[in-house]
Tab-separated table of C-alpha atoms in Angstrom:
chain	number	residue	atom	x	y	z
R	490	UNK	CA	0.000	0.000	0.000
R	491	UNK	CA	1.257	3.443	-0.921
R	492	UNK	CA	1.766	6.118	1.728
R	493	UNK	CA	0.894	8.877	-0.749
R	494	UNK	CA	-2.050	11.048	0.326
R	495	UNK	CA	-5.465	10.842	-1.311
R	496	UNK	CA	-6.501	13.635	-3.648
R	497	UNK	CA	-8.071	16.456	-1.595
R	498	UNK	CA	-10.389	17.375	-4.473
R	499	UNK	CA	-11.906	14.025	-5.504
R	500	UNK	CA	-10.576	11.579	-2.877
R	501	UNK	CA	-8.828	9.333	-5.395
R	502	UNK	CA	-6.220	6.962	-3.987
R	503	UNK	CA	-4.265	6.839	-7.276
R	504	UNK	CA	-2.121	9.950	-6.696
R	505	UNK	CA	1.505	10.062	-7.760
R	506	UNK	CA	4.577	12.217	-7.109
R	507	UNK	CA	6.257	14.508	-9.612
R	508	UNK	CA	9.219	16.322	-8.031
R	509	UNK	CA	7.667	18.539	-5.330
R	510	UNK	CA	4.020	18.015	-6.366
R	511	UNK	CA	1.364	15.371	-5.895
R	512	UNK	CA	-0.878	14.808	-8.921
R	513	UNK	CA	-4.248	13.110	-9.255
R	514	UNK	CA	-4.686	11.277	-12.587
R	515	UNK	CA	-8.478	11.169	-12.239
R	516	UNK	CA	-9.280	14.874	-11.814
R	517	UNK	CA	-5.864	16.407	-12.774
R	518	UNK	CA	-5.612	18.246	-9.448
R	519	UNK	CA	-2.067	19.194	-8.393
R	520	UNK	CA	-0.923	20.252	-4.924
R	521	UNK	CA	2.387	20.816	-3.178
R	522	UNK	CA	3.913	18.420	-0.678
R	523	UNK	CA	4.048	21.148	1.965
R	524	UNK	CA	0.251	21.665	1.799
R	525	UNK	CA	-0.531	17.974	2.447
R	526	UNK	CA	-0.602	18.334	6.238
R	527	UNK	CA	-3.606	20.642	6.207
R	528	UNK	CA	-5.430	18.834	3.378
R	529	UNK	CA	-5.174	15.245	4.596
R	530	UNK	CA	-6.488	15.713	8.146
R	531	UNK	CA	-9.731	13.886	7.383
R	532	UNK	CA	-12.548	13.467	4.940
R	533	UNK	CA	-14.172	16.754	3.959
R	534	UNK	CA	-17.540	17.234	5.616
R	535	UNK	CA	-20.620	17.521	3.412
R	536	UNK	CA	-22.282	20.895	3.963
R	537	UNK	CA	-25.675	22.281	3.026
R	538	UNK	CA	-26.342	25.570	1.197
R	539	UNK	CA	-25.810	27.552	4.420
R	540	UNK	CA	-22.535	25.815	5.317
R	541	UNK	CA	-23.995	23.623	8.077
R	542	UNK	CA	-22.410	20.166	8.292
R	543	UNK	CA	-24.811	17.352	7.383
R	544	UNK	CA	-24.881	13.887	9.001
R	545	UNK	CA	-26.583	10.594	8.173
R	546	UNK	CA	-30.177	10.563	9.416
R	547	UNK	CA	-30.656	14.357	9.290
R	548	UNK	CA	-33.780	16.033	7.960
R	549	UNK	CA	-33.292	18.618	5.228
R	550	UNK	CA	-35.491	21.060	3.313
R	551	UNK	CA	-35.190	21.633	-0.448
R	552	UNK	CA	-34.436	25.314	-1.224
R	553	UNK	CA	-35.013	25.271	-5.001
R	554	UNK	CA	-37.493	23.617	-7.379
R	555	UNK	CA	-35.707	20.547	-8.749
R	556	UNK	CA	-36.763	18.762	-11.939
R	557	UNK	CA	-36.715	14.974	-11.688
R	558	UNK	CA	-34.680	13.587	-14.555
R	559	UNK	CA	-36.661	11.258	-16.828
R	560	UNK	CA	-40.000	12.422	-15.448
R	561	UNK	CA	-42.320	15.403	-15.539
R	562	UNK	CA	-42.272	15.576	-11.722
R	563	UNK	CA	-40.762	18.445	-9.764
R	564	UNK	CA	-39.495	18.486	-6.176
R	565	UNK	CA	-40.943	21.759	-4.876
R	566	UNK	CA	-39.257	24.347	-2.660
R	567	UNK	CA	-39.893	23.585	1.008
R	568	UNK	CA	-40.160	19.808	0.563
R	569	UNK	CA	-38.959	18.149	3.760
R	570	UNK	CA	-36.728	15.114	3.274
R	571	UNK	CA	-36.251	12.900	6.329
R	572	UNK	CA	-33.537	10.386	7.180
R	573	UNK	CA	-30.932	11.238	4.542
R	574	UNK	CA	-27.831	9.158	3.817
R	575	UNK	CA	-24.569	10.767	2.767
R	576	UNK	CA	-22.755	9.130	-0.150
R	577	UNK	CA	-19.682	9.844	-2.268
R	578	UNK	CA	-20.062	11.533	-5.627
R	579	UNK	CA	-21.527	14.616	-7.257
R	580	UNK	CA	-25.019	13.979	-5.873
R	581	UNK	CA	-23.997	13.334	-2.280
R	582	UNK	CA	-27.382	12.838	-0.566
R	583	UNK	CA	-29.345	9.611	-1.007
R	584	UNK	CA	-32.985	9.823	0.135
R	585	UNK	CA	-36.619	8.926	-0.410
R	586	UNK	CA	-39.126	11.677	-1.173
R	587	UNK	CA	-42.832	11.096	-0.633
R	588	UNK	CA	-44.715	10.887	-3.913
R	589	UNK	CA	-41.521	10.557	-5.962
R	590	UNK	CA	-39.458	7.757	-4.431
R	591	UNK	CA	-35.738	7.160	-4.084
R	592	UNK	CA	-33.419	9.756	-5.536
R	593	UNK	CA	-30.114	11.534	-5.078
R	594	UNK	CA	-29.731	15.230	-4.314
R	595	UNK	CA	-26.862	17.682	-4.306
R	596	UNK	CA	-26.171	19.160	-0.887
R	597	UNK	CA	-26.037	22.682	-2.348
R	598	UNK	CA	-29.822	22.589	-2.948
R	599	UNK	CA	-30.867	21.730	0.622
R	600	UNK	CA	-30.679	23.249	4.090
R	601	UNK	CA	-30.691	21.433	7.403
R	602	UNK	CA	-34.089	21.487	9.120
């Protein structure tokens, strides 16, 4: 196992060294070796639109009308979503919404209730 740090931008474990830089082949992010101490302290917390840290099991409120891909449905502003799960990826909230079903949301479109 390599003792190189994970990419601070995407979390990839496939980083490599090039002189005094670390480089991520997946997202092309580059960072200096001296900045690794502050970047590799832990996994970045997932935050809502207001900057509040979200946790598994939280209840959130949608702050923008969201179109449901592949459907004519819309998740309206003010929709309360209970018992969320945090996952890796671009859409980092996994949840069930009444009347729509299971879906993934981006944390930037919700606020903690």
